[in-house]
Amino acid sequence: MKKVRFVLPLLFSIAGIAYTIYTLHILTSALGPFDWVKFIPGYLYNDILVVMGASLPFLTVEYFLIGTPLAALFLIANRMIKATAYDLNVMRIGKKFGSFRLIRRSVAPALFAVSSSGYVIGLLQDFVFGVPPTIPPEVRFLYPLMLTLMGALLIMPIALAFFIPTWILNDAGIVTTLKSNQLNIRQCPDTEGVGRWYSNMIGGYSLLSFPLAMFHAHFLEPYILQSDPIPITPFNIFVSMLWTVGIPLLIMAFIIPIILFHEVVMHKTTGIIQKIAFKLGAHRAELPKIERKK
């Protein structure tokens, strides 16, 4: 496939990562020096650079150590759940997957990471993160934004551990098809990708939890629930709204390199999954043709 489709996602990723580094520099300068991650030497900005620098190599290793084995486990679990009513097939699928689809593939894991960032910060606050010094009142609204962004970067490997197997299963063409004897029952024919079956469930959680998590983290907690709440001003509210939309875009920039890496090596991982599918009883299948009756 043409490699020119990588150009736009790569530019998006480079611009997003660069803007994240610049933004975090501005945020940490405004918040003042403090040791955020206890086991990393240096102040807040150095902690952030170490976390960001380690993320992409770690995710590349994760792709091979976790992605393919989990894809196999997902396939086996799906086979066990749907064996009575569905056949397992390996379908010959299309080859086109353009720039916008590559970028769009990063949306669901980014929303998952951002939605779950509050759990990471809350669980690890006492063990990993230091308590910041007194933050000037005029920039206190920046602190929850920084926490959300860094929490999302920390939980991004967990998000991708769920989504990478779905990419492998989807691109391998592993599908379940309703058995012919089930068509006598009053239900529609059903062919669904195994990877899509999982990604729909995980993506559904992301779409539902994202607005709730962002409302709590960026509006309810800082402006209302805190003992010393942040002043509610049009500027502060605008910044919170802007970053609620912007943080997922920045996380997408970190996920796209792993998506591009998958595009380069997926012939190996999808081949492994197809072999496992055949051992589970899968058959070769062609794309179904639906013809309209006159």
PDB file of C-alpha atoms in Angstrom:
ATOM      1  CA  MET A   1       0.000   0.000   0.000  1.00  0.00           C
ATOM      2  CA  LYS A   2       1.138   3.549  -0.670  1.00  0.00           C
ATOM      3  CA  LYS A   3       3.179   5.064   2.152  1.00  0.00           C
ATOM      4  CA  VAL A   4       1.992   8.597   1.254  1.00  0.00           C
ATOM      5  CA  ARG A   5      -1.048   7.937   3.469  1.00  0.00           C
ATOM      6  CA  PHE A   6       1.340   8.058   6.443  1.00  0.00           C
ATOM      7  CA  VAL A   7       2.294  11.698   5.803  1.00  0.00           C
ATOM      8  CA  LEU A   8      -0.788  13.428   7.243  1.00  0.00           C
ATOM      9  CA  PRO A   9      -0.997  11.242  10.411  1.00  0.00           C
ATOM     10  CA  LEU A  10       2.741  11.684  10.953  1.00  0.00           C
ATOM     11  CA  LEU A  11       2.478  15.467  10.649  1.00  0.00           C
ATOM     12  CA  PHE A  12      -0.503  15.441  13.011  1.00  0.00           C
ATOM     13  CA  SER A  13       1.492  13.372  15.512  1.00  0.00           C
ATOM     14  CA  ILE A  14       4.643  15.528  15.340  1.00  0.00           C
ATOM     15  CA  ALA A  15       2.650  18.743  15.697  1.00  0.00           C
ATOM     16  CA  GLY A  16       0.612  17.327  18.606  1.00  0.00           C
ATOM     17  CA  ILE A  17       3.634  16.022  20.515  1.00  0.00           C
ATOM     18  CA  ALA A  18       5.543  19.283  19.970  1.00  0.00           C
ATOM     19  CA  TYR A  19       2.558  21.336  21.103  1.00  0.00           C
ATOM     20  CA  THR A  20       2.142  19.095  24.164  1.00  0.00           C
ATOM     21  CA  ILE A  21       5.763  19.660  25.177  1.00  0.00           C
ATOM     22  CA  TYR A  22       5.415  23.415  24.645  1.00  0.00           C
ATOM     23  CA  THR A  23       2.123  23.564  26.542  1.00  0.00           C
ATOM     24  CA  LEU A  24       3.453  21.569  29.472  1.00  0.00           C
ATOM     25  CA  HIS A  25       6.453  23.881  29.624  1.00  0.00           C
ATOM     26  CA  ILE A  26       4.079  26.869  29.893  1.00  0.00           C
ATOM     27  CA  LEU A  27       1.924  25.099  32.500  1.00  0.00           C
ATOM     28  CA  THR A  28       4.841  23.977  34.660  1.00  0.00           C
ATOM     29  CA  SER A  29       6.455  27.424  34.498  1.00  0.00           C
ATOM     30  CA  ALA A  30       3.206  28.985  35.691  1.00  0.00           C
ATOM     31  CA  LEU A  31       2.690  26.433  38.471  1.00  0.00           C
ATOM     32  CA  GLY A  32       6.224  26.802  39.839  1.00  0.00           C
ATOM     33  CA  PRO A  33       8.887  24.174  40.620  1.00  0.00           C
ATOM     34  CA  PHE A  34       7.916  21.088  42.600  1.00  0.00           C
ATOM     35  CA  ASP A  35       8.815  17.409  42.487  1.00  0.00           C
ATOM     36  CA  TRP A  36       5.745  15.752  40.956  1.00  0.00           C
ATOM     37  CA  VAL A  37       6.857  12.115  40.462  1.00  0.00           C
ATOM     38  CA  LYS A  38       8.740  11.097  43.580  1.00  0.00           C
ATOM     39  CA  PHE A  39      11.040   8.460  42.041  1.00  0.00           C
ATOM     40  CA  ILE A  40      12.180  10.626  39.073  1.00  0.00           C
ATOM     41  CA  PRO A  41      14.916  13.148  39.924  1.00  0.00           C
ATOM     42  CA  GLY A  42      14.232  16.783  39.152  1.00  0.00           C
ATOM     43  CA  TYR A  43      11.227  19.033  39.136  1.00  0.00           C
ATOM     44  CA  LEU A  44       7.861  18.769  37.413  1.00  0.00           C
ATOM     45  CA  TYR A  45       8.908  19.525  33.823  1.00  0.00           C
ATOM     46  CA  ASN A  46      11.760  17.003  33.952  1.00  0.00           C
ATOM     47  CA  ASP A  47       9.343  14.392  35.346  1.00  0.00           C
ATOM     48  CA  ILE A  48       7.008  15.027  32.411  1.00  0.00           C
ATOM     49  CA  LEU A  49       9.777  14.769  29.798  1.00  0.00           C
ATOM     50  CA  VAL A  50      10.924  11.428  31.238  1.00  0.00           C
ATOM     51  CA  VAL A  51       7.353  10.045  31.194  1.00  0.00           C
ATOM     52  CA  MET A  52       6.781  11.232  27.620  1.00  0.00           C
ATOM     53  CA  GLY A  53      10.180  10.037  26.394  1.00  0.00           C
ATOM     54  CA  ALA A  54       9.625   6.546  27.779  1.00  0.00           C
ATOM     55  CA  SER A  55       6.072   6.191  26.468  1.00  0.00           C
ATOM     56  CA  LEU A  56       6.714   5.479  22.764  1.00  0.00           C
ATOM     57  CA  PRO A  57       9.506   2.861  23.238  1.00  0.00           C
ATOM     58  CA  PHE A  58       7.401   1.211  25.936  1.00  0.00           C
ATOM     59  CA  LEU A  59       4.347   1.106  23.664  1.00  0.00           C
ATOM     60  CA  THR A  60       6.395  -0.468  20.854  1.00  0.00           C
ATOM     61  CA  VAL A  61       7.532  -3.267  23.167  1.00  0.00           C
ATOM     62  CA  GLU A  62       3.971  -3.607  24.461  1.00  0.00           C
ATOM     63  CA  TYR A  63       2.696  -4.133  20.917  1.00  0.00           C
ATOM     64  CA  PHE A  64       4.598  -7.420  20.576  1.00  0.00           C
ATOM     65  CA  LEU A  65       4.564  -8.629  24.186  1.00  0.00           C
ATOM     66  CA  ILE A  66       0.884  -7.904  24.872  1.00  0.00           C
ATOM     67  CA  GLY A  67      -0.914  -7.082  21.613  1.00  0.00           C
ATOM     68  CA  THR A  68      -0.710 -10.438  19.818  1.00  0.00           C
ATOM     69  CA  PRO A  69      -1.194 -12.671  22.908  1.00  0.00           C
ATOM     70  CA  LEU A  70      -4.222 -10.616  23.980  1.00  0.00           C
ATOM     71  CA  ALA A  71      -5.622 -10.757  20.450  1.00  0.00           C
ATOM     72  CA  ALA A  72      -5.387 -14.554  20.670  1.00  0.00           C
ATOM     73  CA  LEU A  73      -7.132 -14.536  24.067  1.00  0.00           C
ATOM     74  CA  PHE A  74      -9.840 -12.218  22.731  1.00  0.00           C
ATOM     75  CA  LEU A  75     -10.368 -14.575  19.797  1.00  0.00           C
ATOM     76  CA  ILE A  76     -10.598 -17.668  22.002  1.00  0.00           C
ATOM     77  CA  ALA A  77     -13.012 -15.959  24.406  1.00  0.00           C
ATOM     78  CA  ASN A  78     -15.221 -14.793  21.549  1.00  0.00           C
ATOM     79  CA  ARG A  79     -15.215 -18.297  20.083  1.00  0.00           C
ATOM     80  CA  MET A  80     -16.306 -19.806  23.398  1.00  0.00           C
ATOM     81  CA  ILE A  81     -19.082 -17.248  23.914  1.00  0.00           C
ATOM     82  CA  LYS A  82     -20.545 -17.391  20.389  1.00  0.00           C
ATOM     83  CA  ALA A  83     -19.792 -20.988  19.351  1.00  0.00           C
ATOM     84  CA  THR A  84     -23.373 -22.278  19.605  1.00  0.00           C
ATOM     85  CA  ALA A  85     -24.890 -19.764  17.179  1.00  0.00           C
ATOM     86  CA  TYR A  86     -21.991 -18.431  15.077  1.00  0.00           C
ATOM     87  CA  ASP A  87     -19.394 -19.812  12.682  1.00  0.00           C
ATOM     88  CA  LEU A  88     -15.845 -18.452  12.761  1.00  0.00           C
ATOM     89  CA  ASN A  89     -14.409 -17.314   9.432  1.00  0.00           C
ATOM     90  CA  VAL A  90     -11.370 -15.574   8.015  1.00  0.00           C
ATOM     91  CA  MET A  91     -12.702 -13.147   5.440  1.00  0.00           C
ATOM     92  CA  ARG A  92     -10.838 -11.571   2.573  1.00  0.00           C
ATOM     93  CA  ILE A  93     -11.253  -7.855   3.247  1.00  0.00           C
ATOM     94  CA  GLY A  94     -10.337  -4.676   1.390  1.00  0.00           C
ATOM     95  CA  LYS A  95      -6.860  -3.178   1.428  1.00  0.00           C
ATOM     96  CA  LYS A  96      -7.609   0.552   1.481  1.00  0.00           C
ATOM     97  CA  PHE A  97      -6.958   2.361   4.770  1.00  0.00           C
ATOM     98  CA  GLY A  98      -6.252   6.033   4.186  1.00  0.00           C
ATOM     99  CA  SER A  99      -4.865   8.899   6.237  1.00  0.00           C
ATOM    100  CA  PHE A 100      -8.116   9.934   7.883  1.00  0.00           C
ATOM    101  CA  ARG A 101      -8.923   6.360   8.910  1.00  0.00           C
ATOM    102  CA  LEU A 102      -5.478   6.059  10.490  1.00  0.00           C
ATOM    103  CA  ILE A 103      -6.096   9.234  12.491  1.00  0.00           C
ATOM    104  CA  ARG A 104      -9.653   8.202  13.365  1.00  0.00           C
ATOM    105  CA  ARG A 105      -8.384   4.889  14.767  1.00  0.00           C
ATOM    106  CA  SER A 106      -6.658   6.845  17.542  1.00  0.00           C
ATOM    107  CA  VAL A 107      -9.851   8.548  18.769  1.00  0.00           C
ATOM    108  CA  ALA A 108     -11.328   5.717  20.861  1.00  0.00           C
ATOM    109  CA  PRO A 109      -8.123   4.836  22.795  1.00  0.00           C
ATOM    110  CA  ALA A 110      -7.462   8.557  23.378  1.00  0.00           C
ATOM    111  CA  LEU A 111     -10.945   9.049  24.852  1.00  0.00           C
ATOM    112  CA  PHE A 112     -10.480   5.910  26.953  1.00  0.00           C
ATOM    113  CA  ALA A 113      -7.161   7.226  28.332  1.00  0.00           C
ATOM    114  CA  VAL A 114      -8.515  10.709  29.066  1.00  0.00           C
ATOM    115  CA  SER A 115     -11.709   9.345  30.646  1.00  0.00           C
ATOM    116  CA  SER A 116      -9.716   7.069  32.965  1.00  0.00           C
ATOM    117  CA  SER A 117      -6.966   9.534  33.870  1.00  0.00           C
ATOM    118  CA  GLY A 118      -8.741  10.613  37.051  1.00  0.00           C
ATOM    119  CA  TYR A 119      -8.654   7.055  38.391  1.00  0.00           C
ATOM    120  CA  VAL A 120      -4.886   6.891  37.839  1.00  0.00           C
ATOM    121  CA  ILE A 121      -4.224  10.172  39.613  1.00  0.00           C
ATOM    122  CA  GLY A 122      -6.534   9.260  42.488  1.00  0.00           C
ATOM    123  CA  LEU A 123      -5.088   5.780  43.050  1.00  0.00           C
ATOM    124  CA  LEU A 124      -1.429   6.796  42.753  1.00  0.00           C
ATOM    125  CA  GLN A 125      -1.577  10.226  44.388  1.00  0.00           C
ATOM    126  CA  ASP A 126      -0.190   9.113  47.767  1.00  0.00           C
ATOM    127  CA  PHE A 127       2.361   6.642  46.401  1.00  0.00           C
ATOM    128  CA  VAL A 128       3.823   8.268  43.289  1.00  0.00           C
ATOM    129  CA  PHE A 129       2.888  11.933  43.056  1.00  0.00           C
ATOM    130  CA  GLY A 130       4.168  14.641  45.340  1.00  0.00           C
ATOM    131  CA  VAL A 131       1.939  17.334  46.788  1.00  0.00           C
ATOM    132  CA  PRO A 132       2.410  20.625  44.919  1.00  0.00           C
ATOM    133  CA  PRO A 133       3.301  23.763  46.835  1.00  0.00           C
ATOM    134  CA  THR A 134       0.856  26.610  47.162  1.00  0.00           C
ATOM    135  CA  ILE A 135      -0.134  27.553  43.629  1.00  0.00           C
ATOM    136  CA  PRO A 136      -0.814  31.222  42.847  1.00  0.00           C
ATOM    137  CA  PRO A 137      -4.585  31.806  42.683  1.00  0.00           C
ATOM    138  CA  GLU A 138      -4.467  33.223  39.170  1.00  0.00           C
ATOM    139  CA  VAL A 139      -3.079  29.956  37.715  1.00  0.00           C
ATOM    140  CA  ARG A 140      -4.714  27.351  39.987  1.00  0.00           C
ATOM    141  CA  PHE A 141      -7.159  26.437  37.215  1.00  0.00           C
ATOM    142  CA  LEU A 142      -4.187  25.109  35.193  1.00  0.00           C
ATOM    143  CA  TYR A 143      -3.326  22.376  37.693  1.00  0.00           C
ATOM    144  CA  PRO A 144      -6.308  20.028  37.024  1.00  0.00           C
ATOM    145  CA  LEU A 145      -5.685  20.409  33.294  1.00  0.00           C
ATOM    146  CA  MET A 146      -2.091  19.330  33.709  1.00  0.00           C
ATOM    147  CA  LEU A 147      -3.172  16.390  35.899  1.00  0.00           C
ATOM    148  CA  THR A 148      -5.655  15.183  33.284  1.00  0.00           C
ATOM    149  CA  LEU A 149      -3.074  15.366  30.500  1.00  0.00           C
ATOM    150  CA  MET A 150      -0.381  13.533  32.458  1.00  0.00           C
ATOM    151  CA  GLY A 151      -2.831  10.979  33.847  1.00  0.00           C
ATOM    152  CA  ALA A 152      -3.956  10.228  30.276  1.00  0.00           C
ATOM    153  CA  LEU A 153      -0.338   9.761  29.157  1.00  0.00           C
ATOM    154  CA  LEU A 154       0.260   7.362  32.054  1.00  0.00           C
ATOM    155  CA  ILE A 155      -2.840   5.267  31.363  1.00  0.00           C
ATOM    156  CA  MET A 156      -2.315   5.289  27.580  1.00  0.00           C
ATOM    157  CA  PRO A 157      -0.419   1.929  27.632  1.00  0.00           C
ATOM    158  CA  ILE A 158      -3.378   0.328  29.429  1.00  0.00           C
ATOM    159  CA  ALA A 159      -5.787   1.783  26.874  1.00  0.00           C
ATOM    160  CA  LEU A 160      -3.696   0.463  23.997  1.00  0.00           C
ATOM    161  CA  ALA A 161      -3.466  -2.965  25.638  1.00  0.00           C
ATOM    162  CA  PHE A 162      -7.231  -3.182  25.026  1.00  0.00           C
ATOM    163  CA  PHE A 163      -7.303  -1.614  21.563  1.00  0.00           C
ATOM    164  CA  ILE A 164      -4.214  -3.065  19.838  1.00  0.00           C
ATOM    165  CA  PRO A 165      -5.721  -6.596  19.850  1.00  0.00           C
ATOM    166  CA  THR A 166      -8.871  -5.234  18.198  1.00  0.00           C
ATOM    167  CA  TRP A 167      -6.769  -3.682  15.413  1.00  0.00           C
ATOM    168  CA  ILE A 168      -5.006  -6.998  14.823  1.00  0.00           C
ATOM    169  CA  LEU A 169      -8.289  -8.950  14.759  1.00  0.00           C
ATOM    170  CA  ASN A 170      -9.993  -6.434  12.464  1.00  0.00           C
ATOM    171  CA  ASP A 171      -7.118  -6.297   9.992  1.00  0.00           C
ATOM    172  CA  ALA A 172      -6.831 -10.097  10.000  1.00  0.00           C
ATOM    173  CA  GLY A 173     -10.432 -10.320   8.763  1.00  0.00           C
ATOM    174  CA  ILE A 174     -11.603 -12.539  11.629  1.00  0.00           C
ATOM    175  CA  VAL A 175     -15.411 -12.531  11.629  1.00  0.00           C
ATOM    176  CA  THR A 176     -18.273 -14.473  13.146  1.00  0.00           C
ATOM    177  CA  THR A 177     -21.260 -15.318  10.954  1.00  0.00           C
ATOM    178  CA  LEU A 178     -24.653 -16.475  12.131  1.00  0.00           C
ATOM    179  CA  LYS A 179     -25.062 -20.189  11.411  1.00  0.00           C
ATOM    180  CA  SER A 180     -27.511 -21.163   8.686  1.00  0.00           C
ATOM    181  CA  ASN A 181     -29.697 -23.139  11.108  1.00  0.00           C
ATOM    182  CA  GLN A 182     -30.143 -19.946  13.135  1.00  0.00           C
ATOM    183  CA  LEU A 183     -31.727 -18.185  10.169  1.00  0.00           C
ATOM    184  CA  ASN A 184     -34.931 -20.173  10.740  1.00  0.00           C
ATOM    185  CA  ILE A 185     -35.351 -18.139  13.908  1.00  0.00           C
ATOM    186  CA  ARG A 186     -36.794 -14.655  13.542  1.00  0.00           C
ATOM    187  CA  GLN A 187     -33.533 -12.722  13.454  1.00  0.00           C
ATOM    188  CA  CYS A 188     -31.495 -10.977  10.801  1.00  0.00           C
ATOM    189  CA  PRO A 189     -28.343 -12.446   9.241  1.00  0.00           C
ATOM    190  CA  ASP A 190     -25.369 -11.249  11.237  1.00  0.00           C
ATOM    191  CA  THR A 191     -21.712 -10.990  10.251  1.00  0.00           C
ATOM    192  CA  GLU A 192     -19.457  -9.085  12.629  1.00  0.00           C
ATOM    193  CA  GLY A 193     -15.719  -8.687  13.018  1.00  0.00           C
ATOM    194  CA  VAL A 194     -14.386 -10.149  16.255  1.00  0.00           C
ATOM    195  CA  GLY A 195     -12.230  -7.078  16.791  1.00  0.00           C
ATOM    196  CA  ARG A 196     -15.193  -4.775  16.219  1.00  0.00           C
ATOM    197  CA  TRP A 197     -17.242  -6.778  18.736  1.00  0.00           C
ATOM    198  CA  TYR A 198     -14.688  -5.876  21.424  1.00  0.00           C
ATOM    199  CA  SER A 199     -13.939  -2.334  20.236  1.00  0.00           C
ATOM    200  CA  ASN A 200     -17.651  -1.475  20.249  1.00  0.00           C
ATOM    201  CA  MET A 201     -17.860  -2.405  23.931  1.00  0.00           C
ATOM    202  CA  ILE A 202     -14.657  -0.597  24.942  1.00  0.00           C
ATOM    203  CA  GLY A 203     -15.410   2.386  22.716  1.00  0.00           C
ATOM    204  CA  GLY A 204     -18.910   2.615  24.186  1.00  0.00           C
ATOM    205  CA  TYR A 205     -17.400   3.004  27.636  1.00  0.00           C
ATOM    206  CA  SER A 206     -15.118   5.762  26.337  1.00  0.00           C
ATOM    207  CA  LEU A 207     -17.916   7.746  24.700  1.00  0.00           C
ATOM    208  CA  LEU A 208     -20.161   7.544  27.763  1.00  0.00           C
ATOM    209  CA  SER A 209     -17.542   8.191  30.418  1.00  0.00           C
ATOM    210  CA  PHE A 210     -15.617  10.984  28.665  1.00  0.00           C
ATOM    211  CA  PRO A 211     -18.124  13.844  29.183  1.00  0.00           C
ATOM    212  CA  LEU A 212     -18.822  12.727  32.758  1.00  0.00           C
ATOM    213  CA  ALA A 213     -15.136  12.435  33.658  1.00  0.00           C
ATOM    214  CA  MET A 214     -14.268  15.790  32.083  1.00  0.00           C
ATOM    215  CA  PHE A 215     -17.169  17.568  33.768  1.00  0.00           C
ATOM    216  CA  HIS A 216     -16.043  16.233  37.144  1.00  0.00           C
ATOM    217  CA  ALA A 217     -12.318  16.890  36.631  1.00  0.00           C
ATOM    218  CA  HIS A 218     -12.474  20.308  34.945  1.00  0.00           C
ATOM    219  CA  PHE A 219     -15.636  21.896  36.309  1.00  0.00           C
ATOM    220  CA  LEU A 220     -17.277  20.200  39.304  1.00  0.00           C
ATOM    221  CA  GLU A 221     -14.136  19.442  41.329  1.00  0.00           C
ATOM    222  CA  PRO A 222     -12.093  22.651  40.820  1.00  0.00           C
ATOM    223  CA  TYR A 223     -14.954  25.169  40.801  1.00  0.00           C
ATOM    224  CA  ILE A 224     -17.427  23.688  43.297  1.00  0.00           C
ATOM    225  CA  LEU A 225     -16.228  20.726  45.396  1.00  0.00           C
ATOM    226  CA  GLN A 226     -12.824  22.034  46.516  1.00  0.00           C
ATOM    227  CA  SER A 227     -12.603  23.578  49.952  1.00  0.00           C
ATOM    228  CA  ASP A 228     -10.996  26.606  48.301  1.00  0.00           C
ATOM    229  CA  PRO A 229     -12.673  26.583  44.863  1.00  0.00           C
ATOM    230  CA  ILE A 230     -11.236  28.258  41.808  1.00  0.00           C
ATOM    231  CA  PRO A 231     -13.003  31.514  40.909  1.00  0.00           C
ATOM    232  CA  ILE A 232     -15.656  31.042  38.250  1.00  0.00           C
ATOM    233  CA  THR A 233     -14.739  33.542  35.556  1.00  0.00           C
ATOM    234  CA  PRO A 234     -15.514  33.508  31.827  1.00  0.00           C
ATOM    235  CA  PHE A 235     -11.817  33.109  31.033  1.00  0.00           C
ATOM    236  CA  ASN A 236     -11.333  30.145  33.415  1.00  0.00           C
ATOM    237  CA  ILE A 237     -14.446  28.409  32.100  1.00  0.00           C
ATOM    238  CA  PHE A 238     -13.348  28.987  28.500  1.00  0.00           C
ATOM    239  CA  VAL A 239      -9.913  27.482  29.175  1.00  0.00           C
ATOM    240  CA  SER A 240     -11.481  24.444  30.878  1.00  0.00           C
ATOM    241  CA  MET A 241     -13.815  23.915  27.918  1.00  0.00           C
ATOM    242  CA  LEU A 242     -10.978  24.378  25.431  1.00  0.00           C
ATOM    243  CA  TRP A 243      -8.792  21.808  27.138  1.00  0.00           C
ATOM    244  CA  THR A 244     -11.656  19.357  27.556  1.00  0.00           C
ATOM    245  CA  VAL A 245     -11.715  19.176  23.758  1.00  0.00           C
ATOM    246  CA  GLY A 246      -7.981  19.665  23.221  1.00  0.00           C
ATOM    247  CA  ILE A 247      -6.492  17.049  25.564  1.00  0.00           C
ATOM    248  CA  PRO A 248      -7.870  14.056  23.569  1.00  0.00           C
ATOM    249  CA  LEU A 249      -6.316  15.549  20.415  1.00  0.00           C
ATOM    250  CA  LEU A 250      -2.924  15.703  22.133  1.00  0.00           C
ATOM    251  CA  ILE A 251      -3.224  12.103  23.352  1.00  0.00           C
ATOM    252  CA  MET A 252      -4.147  11.038  19.811  1.00  0.00           C
ATOM    253  CA  ALA A 253      -0.794  12.461  18.674  1.00  0.00           C
ATOM    254  CA  PHE A 254       1.017   9.996  20.950  1.00  0.00           C
ATOM    255  CA  ILE A 255      -1.090   7.039  19.816  1.00  0.00           C
ATOM    256  CA  ILE A 256      -0.695   7.590  16.065  1.00  0.00           C
ATOM    257  CA  PRO A 257       2.971   6.392  15.918  1.00  0.00           C
ATOM    258  CA  ILE A 258       1.833   3.018  17.305  1.00  0.00           C
ATOM    259  CA  ILE A 259      -0.938   2.886  14.680  1.00  0.00           C
ATOM    260  CA  LEU A 260       1.629   3.561  11.937  1.00  0.00           C
ATOM    261  CA  PHE A 261       3.942   0.946  13.445  1.00  0.00           C
ATOM    262  CA  HIS A 262       1.043  -1.535  13.334  1.00  0.00           C
ATOM    263  CA  GLU A 263       0.512  -0.762   9.652  1.00  0.00           C
ATOM    264  CA  VAL A 264       4.148  -1.674   8.936  1.00  0.00           C
ATOM    265  CA  VAL A 265       4.274  -4.976  10.877  1.00  0.00           C
ATOM    266  CA  MET A 266       0.651  -6.110  10.803  1.00  0.00           C
ATOM    267  CA  HIS A 267       1.295  -8.744   8.110  1.00  0.00           C
ATOM    268  CA  LYS A 268       3.175 -10.693  10.793  1.00  0.00           C
ATOM    269  CA  THR A 269       0.694 -10.267  13.642  1.00  0.00           C
ATOM    270  CA  THR A 270      -2.401 -10.792  11.499  1.00  0.00           C
ATOM    271  CA  GLY A 271      -0.832 -13.934  10.030  1.00  0.00           C
ATOM    272  CA  ILE A 272      -0.350 -15.370  13.523  1.00  0.00           C
ATOM    273  CA  ILE A 273      -3.961 -14.633  14.469  1.00  0.00           C
ATOM    274  CA  GLN A 274      -5.285 -16.165  11.244  1.00  0.00           C
ATOM    275  CA  LYS A 275      -3.411 -19.394  11.985  1.00  0.00           C
ATOM    276  CA  ILE A 276      -4.952 -19.505  15.473  1.00  0.00           C
ATOM    277  CA  ALA A 277      -8.398 -18.882  13.971  1.00  0.00           C
ATOM    278  CA  PHE A 278      -7.981 -21.827  11.579  1.00  0.00           C
ATOM    279  CA  LYS A 279      -6.990 -24.061  14.494  1.00  0.00           C
ATOM    280  CA  LEU A 280     -10.222 -22.998  16.203  1.00  0.00           C
ATOM    281  CA  GLY A 281     -12.208 -24.207  13.202  1.00  0.00           C
ATOM    282  CA  ALA A 282     -12.381 -21.100  11.026  1.00  0.00           C
ATOM    283  CA  HIS A 283     -12.898 -21.300   7.263  1.00  0.00           C
ATOM    284  CA  ARG A 284     -12.009 -18.987   4.413  1.00  0.00           C
ATOM    285  CA  ALA A 285     -14.856 -16.691   3.420  1.00  0.00           C
ATOM    286  CA  GLU A 286     -15.535 -14.048   0.797  1.00  0.00           C
ATOM    287  CA  LEU A 287     -17.292 -10.730   1.264  1.00  0.00           C
ATOM    288  CA  PRO A 288     -21.072 -11.271   1.132  1.00  0.00           C
ATOM    289  CA  LYS A 289     -22.967  -9.709  -1.760  1.00  0.00           C
ATOM    290  CA  ILE A 290     -26.380  -8.212  -1.074  1.00  0.00           C
ATOM    291  CA  GLU A 291     -28.540  -7.908  -4.171  1.00  0.00           C
ATOM    292  CA  ARG A 292     -31.719  -5.841  -4.216  1.00  0.00           C
ATOM    293  CA  LYS A 293     -34.802  -7.444  -5.629  1.00  0.00           C
ATOM    294  CA  LYS A 294     -36.739  -5.459  -8.188  1.00  0.00           C
TER     295      LYS A 294
END
